[in-house]
Amino acid sequence: MSALNLSCHYFQSQSNITSVSVPIILSNRTHISSISFSHKHPLTFHHKRPHNNNNNNNLLVVLATTMADSVQDGLPPALDSTSDPPSVFDGTTRLYISYTCPYAQRAWITRNCKGLQEKIKLVPIDLKNRPDWYKEKVYPPNKVPALEHNNEVKGESLDLIKYIDTNFEGPSLYPEDAIKQEFGEELLSYTDTFYKSATSSFKGDGVDDAAAAFDYIEKALSKFDDGPFFLGQFSLVDIAYAPFIERFQPYLLEVKNYDIKVGRPKLAAWIEEMNKNDDFNQTRRDPKELVESYKKRYLTPS
C-alpha cells in the first residue's frame, strides 16, 4: 500500500468493510487495533485506549483523510507529458481514463462490473498535463475515455459502455425486456440534458433547474418495481448517471444547502444501493475533492 499523509480526526465507532492489522502506535499511547477501508471512504483506523481510561465504552475511529486514488491500492499512476507511451496496438486491451473525469468513470465502472480487471488494462492520463503521444498515437480527439481493442481505438463514454458490455465476457448489464430497453435508451439520451439542467443551478441563487432534473430522476426510478435501479435491476443506465450524481449531491448540499434526497425516496434508495456497489466504489473520489473542483469551476470569477 502506498505511503499516505494522514490528517486525523476522532469520531464515534463506525463499521467498515475490510480490516487488516497494522503495527502503529499513536503518540498518546493509544494503540491502533485494525485498519478498515472501503473504496467509497477514506481509510479508517480502529483503535482502543488503555483499560485505565474512563472513556472506554466507545470504540474510537481515526479517520485518515487521503486522496481517493492513494487509498485504492494497486491503481497505476496517471501518465503525464514526461511519461513514455505504452506499446500501442501490441494486442493489449487498454482503457484510457482520467481519475477525475466522470465520463471516463462510466467506462471504468463498466469494466469493473463485467469483471474485466485482468482483461482490460487501466491507463490513467493526467488531463492537466497530458502527454503529446496520447493525441498523436492513441486517440486524435485527445479525450477520455478511449478503449484500445482489436487494433482500434474507440471513444465516447455512452458508446463505450455499450461496447464493453456486448463485446466482452461477464454479466450482461442491459435487460432483454423490450420495454426496459426502450426506456433505458430514453434515459441514456437524457443524460446530457440532466447534466446541463443540474449544473445550471451551480451559479446564482436558485436551484429550480437542478430540482427539476432530480424530479425527473425520481420519476424515472419509479417506473419499475422489481428493484431499486432505473430499469429495476442494475444496468448501464445506473452506470451512466452514477458519476454525475456522485458529484452533484455533495456540491448542492454544501454550496446550496440543498439535499437532493429530501422528498425523493426512490432517489435516496438508489443512492443507498449504489453506495453498496464495490465496483462503483473502486472508482470514486473524495467528496471534498469533488466539491472543491466544482467550486473552482463554477464559483471562481472568470
XYZ file of C-alpha atoms in Angstrom:
302
model
C 0.000 0.000 0.000
C 1.302 3.436 -0.886
C 2.577 5.859 1.713
C -0.074 8.239 2.969
C -0.077 11.695 4.511
C -2.656 11.434 7.259
C -4.815 14.106 8.809
C -6.553 12.517 11.762
C -9.878 13.314 13.377
C -11.744 11.438 16.102
C -15.257 10.065 15.613
C -17.530 7.632 17.372
C -17.361 3.965 16.447
C -18.474 3.044 12.976
C -18.200 -0.076 10.887
C -16.439 -0.581 7.599
C -15.909 -3.438 5.206
C -12.371 -4.772 5.456
C -9.857 -4.935 8.295
C -6.168 -5.725 8.378
C -3.757 -5.405 11.276
C -1.140 -2.687 11.302
C 1.606 -2.112 13.880
C 1.047 1.591 14.601
C 1.067 3.358 17.980
C -0.113 6.922 18.336
C 1.808 9.450 20.404
C -0.921 9.462 23.060
C -0.234 5.758 23.672
C -3.495 4.800 22.010
C -2.902 1.517 20.204
C -4.468 1.023 16.800
C -6.009 -2.428 16.625
C -7.051 -2.541 12.986
C -7.326 -0.571 9.795
C -10.510 -0.580 7.765
C -11.256 0.714 4.353
C -13.742 0.671 1.563
C -13.271 2.340 -1.777
C -16.023 4.845 -1.133
C -14.473 6.087 2.103
C -11.060 7.260 3.217
C -9.031 4.862 5.327
C -10.401 4.262 8.801
C -8.201 3.184 11.706
C -9.846 1.449 14.661
C -8.051 1.796 17.963
C -8.639 1.475 21.671
C -7.379 3.395 24.661
C -5.672 1.723 27.631
C -8.016 -0.031 30.041
C -7.485 2.553 32.772
C -9.096 5.244 30.644
C -12.545 6.157 31.945
C -13.963 6.750 28.496
C -13.528 3.295 27.023
C -17.145 2.471 26.348
C -16.900 3.534 22.740
C -14.502 2.282 20.153
C -12.972 5.362 18.565
C -12.111 5.757 14.983
C -9.333 7.762 13.450
C -10.387 8.923 10.037
C -7.393 9.456 7.804
C -8.279 11.864 5.037
C -6.404 10.945 1.895
C -6.673 11.300 -1.813
C -9.034 8.629 -3.080
C -6.590 7.256 -5.606
C -3.989 6.795 -2.839
C -6.483 4.751 -0.835
C -7.154 2.450 -3.750
C -4.275 0.044 -3.517
C -2.802 -1.065 -6.822
C -4.068 1.665 -9.155
C -1.471 2.820 -11.680
C -0.185 6.410 -11.563
C -1.528 8.871 -14.116
C 0.678 9.354 -17.159
C 1.717 12.915 -17.994
C 3.861 14.773 -20.516
C 7.018 13.218 -19.087
C 5.737 9.631 -19.329
C 6.661 7.165 -22.037
C 3.775 5.839 -24.155
C 2.562 2.270 -23.844
C 3.215 -0.167 -26.673
C 0.093 0.769 -28.596
C -1.555 -1.941 -30.730
C 0.519 -4.749 -29.255
C -2.558 -6.879 -28.585
C -3.224 -5.470 -25.117
C -6.699 -4.112 -24.480
C -6.357 -0.746 -22.733
C -8.901 1.631 -21.240
C -7.570 5.196 -21.181
C -9.213 7.215 -18.432
C -8.687 10.093 -16.051
C -9.256 9.531 -12.349
C -11.143 12.840 -12.224
C -13.363 12.543 -15.318
C -16.982 11.393 -14.785
C -17.283 10.317 -18.435
C -14.227 8.094 -18.146
C -15.579 6.817 -14.842
C -18.553 5.339 -16.711
C -16.289 3.071 -18.743
C -14.182 2.222 -15.692
C -17.264 1.160 -13.718
C -18.461 -0.977 -16.628
C -15.080 -2.699 -16.833
C -15.251 -3.464 -13.136
C -18.858 -4.688 -13.209
C -18.018 -7.087 -16.052
C -15.115 -8.474 -14.033
C -12.603 -7.424 -16.693
C -9.874 -6.059 -14.450
C -7.422 -8.621 -15.845
C -8.632 -8.356 -19.446
C -8.716 -4.561 -19.845
C -5.665 -2.670 -18.607
C -6.348 0.695 -16.993
C -4.215 3.547 -18.367
C -4.885 6.810 -16.496
C -3.988 10.101 -18.190
C -3.205 13.371 -16.425
C -5.581 15.730 -18.233
C -3.887 18.828 -16.850
C -0.544 17.746 -18.222
C -1.494 15.220 -20.860
C 1.238 13.632 -22.962
C 1.542 14.605 -26.619
C 1.703 10.962 -27.654
C -1.852 10.382 -26.457
C -3.260 12.564 -29.242
C -0.622 11.596 -31.787
C -0.512 7.830 -31.295
C -3.626 6.768 -29.372
C -6.727 8.928 -29.787
C -6.651 12.027 -32.013
C -9.699 13.669 -30.323
C -7.409 13.793 -27.242
C -10.230 12.982 -24.820
C -11.011 10.248 -22.332
C -12.334 7.646 -22.146
C -10.882 5.705 -25.034
C -10.666 1.950 -25.495
C -7.847 0.276 -27.408
C -9.183 -3.094 -28.599
C -8.583 -5.258 -31.664
C -6.154 -2.714 -33.156
C -8.714 0.074 -32.964
C -9.353 2.907 -30.528
C -12.940 3.834 -29.753
C -14.271 6.755 -27.712
C -17.415 8.433 -26.346
C -18.482 7.165 -22.946
C -22.040 6.009 -23.707
C -20.868 4.183 -26.816
C -18.010 2.602 -24.883
C -20.083 1.226 -22.027
C -22.368 -0.460 -24.573
C -19.359 -1.772 -26.495
C -17.721 -3.201 -23.386
C -20.982 -4.820 -22.315
C -21.628 -6.525 -25.660
C -18.084 -7.419 -26.747
C -16.603 -8.868 -23.575
C -17.453 -11.709 -21.243
C -19.147 -11.141 -17.925
C -22.664 -10.485 -16.682
C -24.943 -8.588 -19.059
C -25.567 -5.016 -17.960
C -28.636 -4.387 -20.096
C -32.032 -6.102 -19.864
C -33.544 -8.309 -22.549
C -37.033 -6.953 -21.920
C -38.025 -4.708 -24.853
C -39.925 -2.202 -22.705
C -36.943 -1.787 -20.386
C -34.580 -1.471 -23.335
C -36.683 1.310 -24.830
C -36.885 3.182 -21.532
C -33.184 2.639 -20.994
C -32.394 4.322 -24.307
C -34.631 7.234 -23.327
C -32.750 7.644 -20.063
C -29.349 7.403 -21.725
C -30.423 10.112 -24.176
C -31.447 12.331 -21.255
C -28.017 12.286 -19.571
C -26.738 15.418 -21.339
C -29.928 17.318 -20.517
C -29.645 16.165 -16.924
C -26.084 17.447 -16.714
C -26.915 20.836 -18.225
C -30.027 21.301 -16.077
C -28.308 20.366 -12.828
C -25.172 22.426 -13.400
C -27.155 25.483 -14.497
C -28.091 25.843 -10.829
C -24.473 25.761 -9.661
C -24.132 29.516 -10.175
C -26.530 32.144 -8.885
C -29.130 31.814 -6.169
C -31.796 29.327 -7.249
C -31.869 25.555 -7.573
C -35.013 25.279 -9.704
C -33.302 23.716 -12.707
C -31.443 21.177 -10.582
C -34.628 20.376 -8.671
C -36.482 19.722 -11.930
C -33.678 17.461 -13.144
C -33.762 15.407 -9.967
C -37.559 15.264 -10.061
C -37.182 13.654 -13.480
C -34.765 11.130 -11.964
C -37.190 10.368 -9.135
C -40.000 9.738 -11.613
C -37.754 7.536 -13.754
C -36.764 5.456 -10.737
C -40.449 4.874 -10.024
C -41.268 3.219 -13.363
C -40.282 -0.358 -12.490
C -40.953 -2.049 -9.155
C -38.677 -5.100 -9.453
C -35.656 -3.366 -7.964
C -34.254 -0.029 -6.780
C -32.458 0.839 -10.018
C -33.566 2.734 -13.134
C -34.589 -0.415 -15.003
C -35.417 -2.354 -11.855
C -32.177 -4.290 -11.885
C -28.718 -2.730 -12.089
C -27.783 -1.712 -15.640
C -25.746 0.577 -17.856
C -28.242 3.338 -17.098
C -27.194 3.379 -13.450
C -23.566 3.436 -14.558
C -24.251 6.398 -16.854
C -25.762 8.536 -14.079
C -23.720 7.463 -11.054
C -20.555 9.579 -11.652
C -22.607 12.756 -12.030
C -24.931 12.229 -9.079
C -21.807 11.388 -7.059
C -20.569 14.907 -7.836
C -23.819 16.874 -7.794
C -25.083 15.574 -4.448
C -22.254 16.881 -2.194
C -21.869 20.114 -4.150
C -25.548 21.065 -3.915
C -25.619 20.106 -0.244
C -22.563 22.160 0.724
C -22.867 25.149 -1.595
C -26.645 25.441 -1.963
C -27.734 23.703 1.252
C -29.959 21.585 -0.987
C -30.387 17.892 -0.207
C -31.382 16.057 -3.372
C -32.730 13.109 -1.351
C -35.370 15.101 0.563
C -38.809 14.325 -0.863
C -37.339 11.787 -3.274
C -37.450 8.354 -1.608
C -36.638 6.463 -4.817
C -33.516 8.529 -5.374
C -32.497 8.092 -1.737
C -32.895 4.317 -2.065
C -30.918 4.330 -5.336
C -28.046 6.239 -3.749
C -28.041 3.814 -0.819
C -27.847 0.829 -3.175
C -25.124 2.400 -5.285
C -23.102 3.029 -2.139
C -23.022 -0.755 -1.655
C -21.605 -1.405 -5.122
C -17.910 -2.195 -4.761
C -17.291 -1.989 -8.495
C -18.545 1.595 -8.426
C -16.860 2.428 -5.134
C -13.453 1.474 -6.534
C -13.772 4.393 -8.951
C -14.987 7.087 -6.564
C -13.310 10.266 -5.436
C -13.186 12.015 -2.088
C -16.419 14.107 -1.924
C -14.490 17.080 -0.567
C -12.198 16.946 -3.575
C -15.199 16.849 -5.919
C -16.838 19.826 -4.230
C -13.657 21.891 -4.340
C -13.213 21.090 -8.013
C -16.735 22.284 -8.814
C -16.288 25.393 -6.692
C -13.264 26.351 -8.755
C -15.158 25.719 -11.970
C -18.445 27.436 -11.135
C -17.738 29.946 -8.377
C -14.355 31.376 -9.297
C -14.747 34.698 -11.165
C -13.614 34.393 -14.756
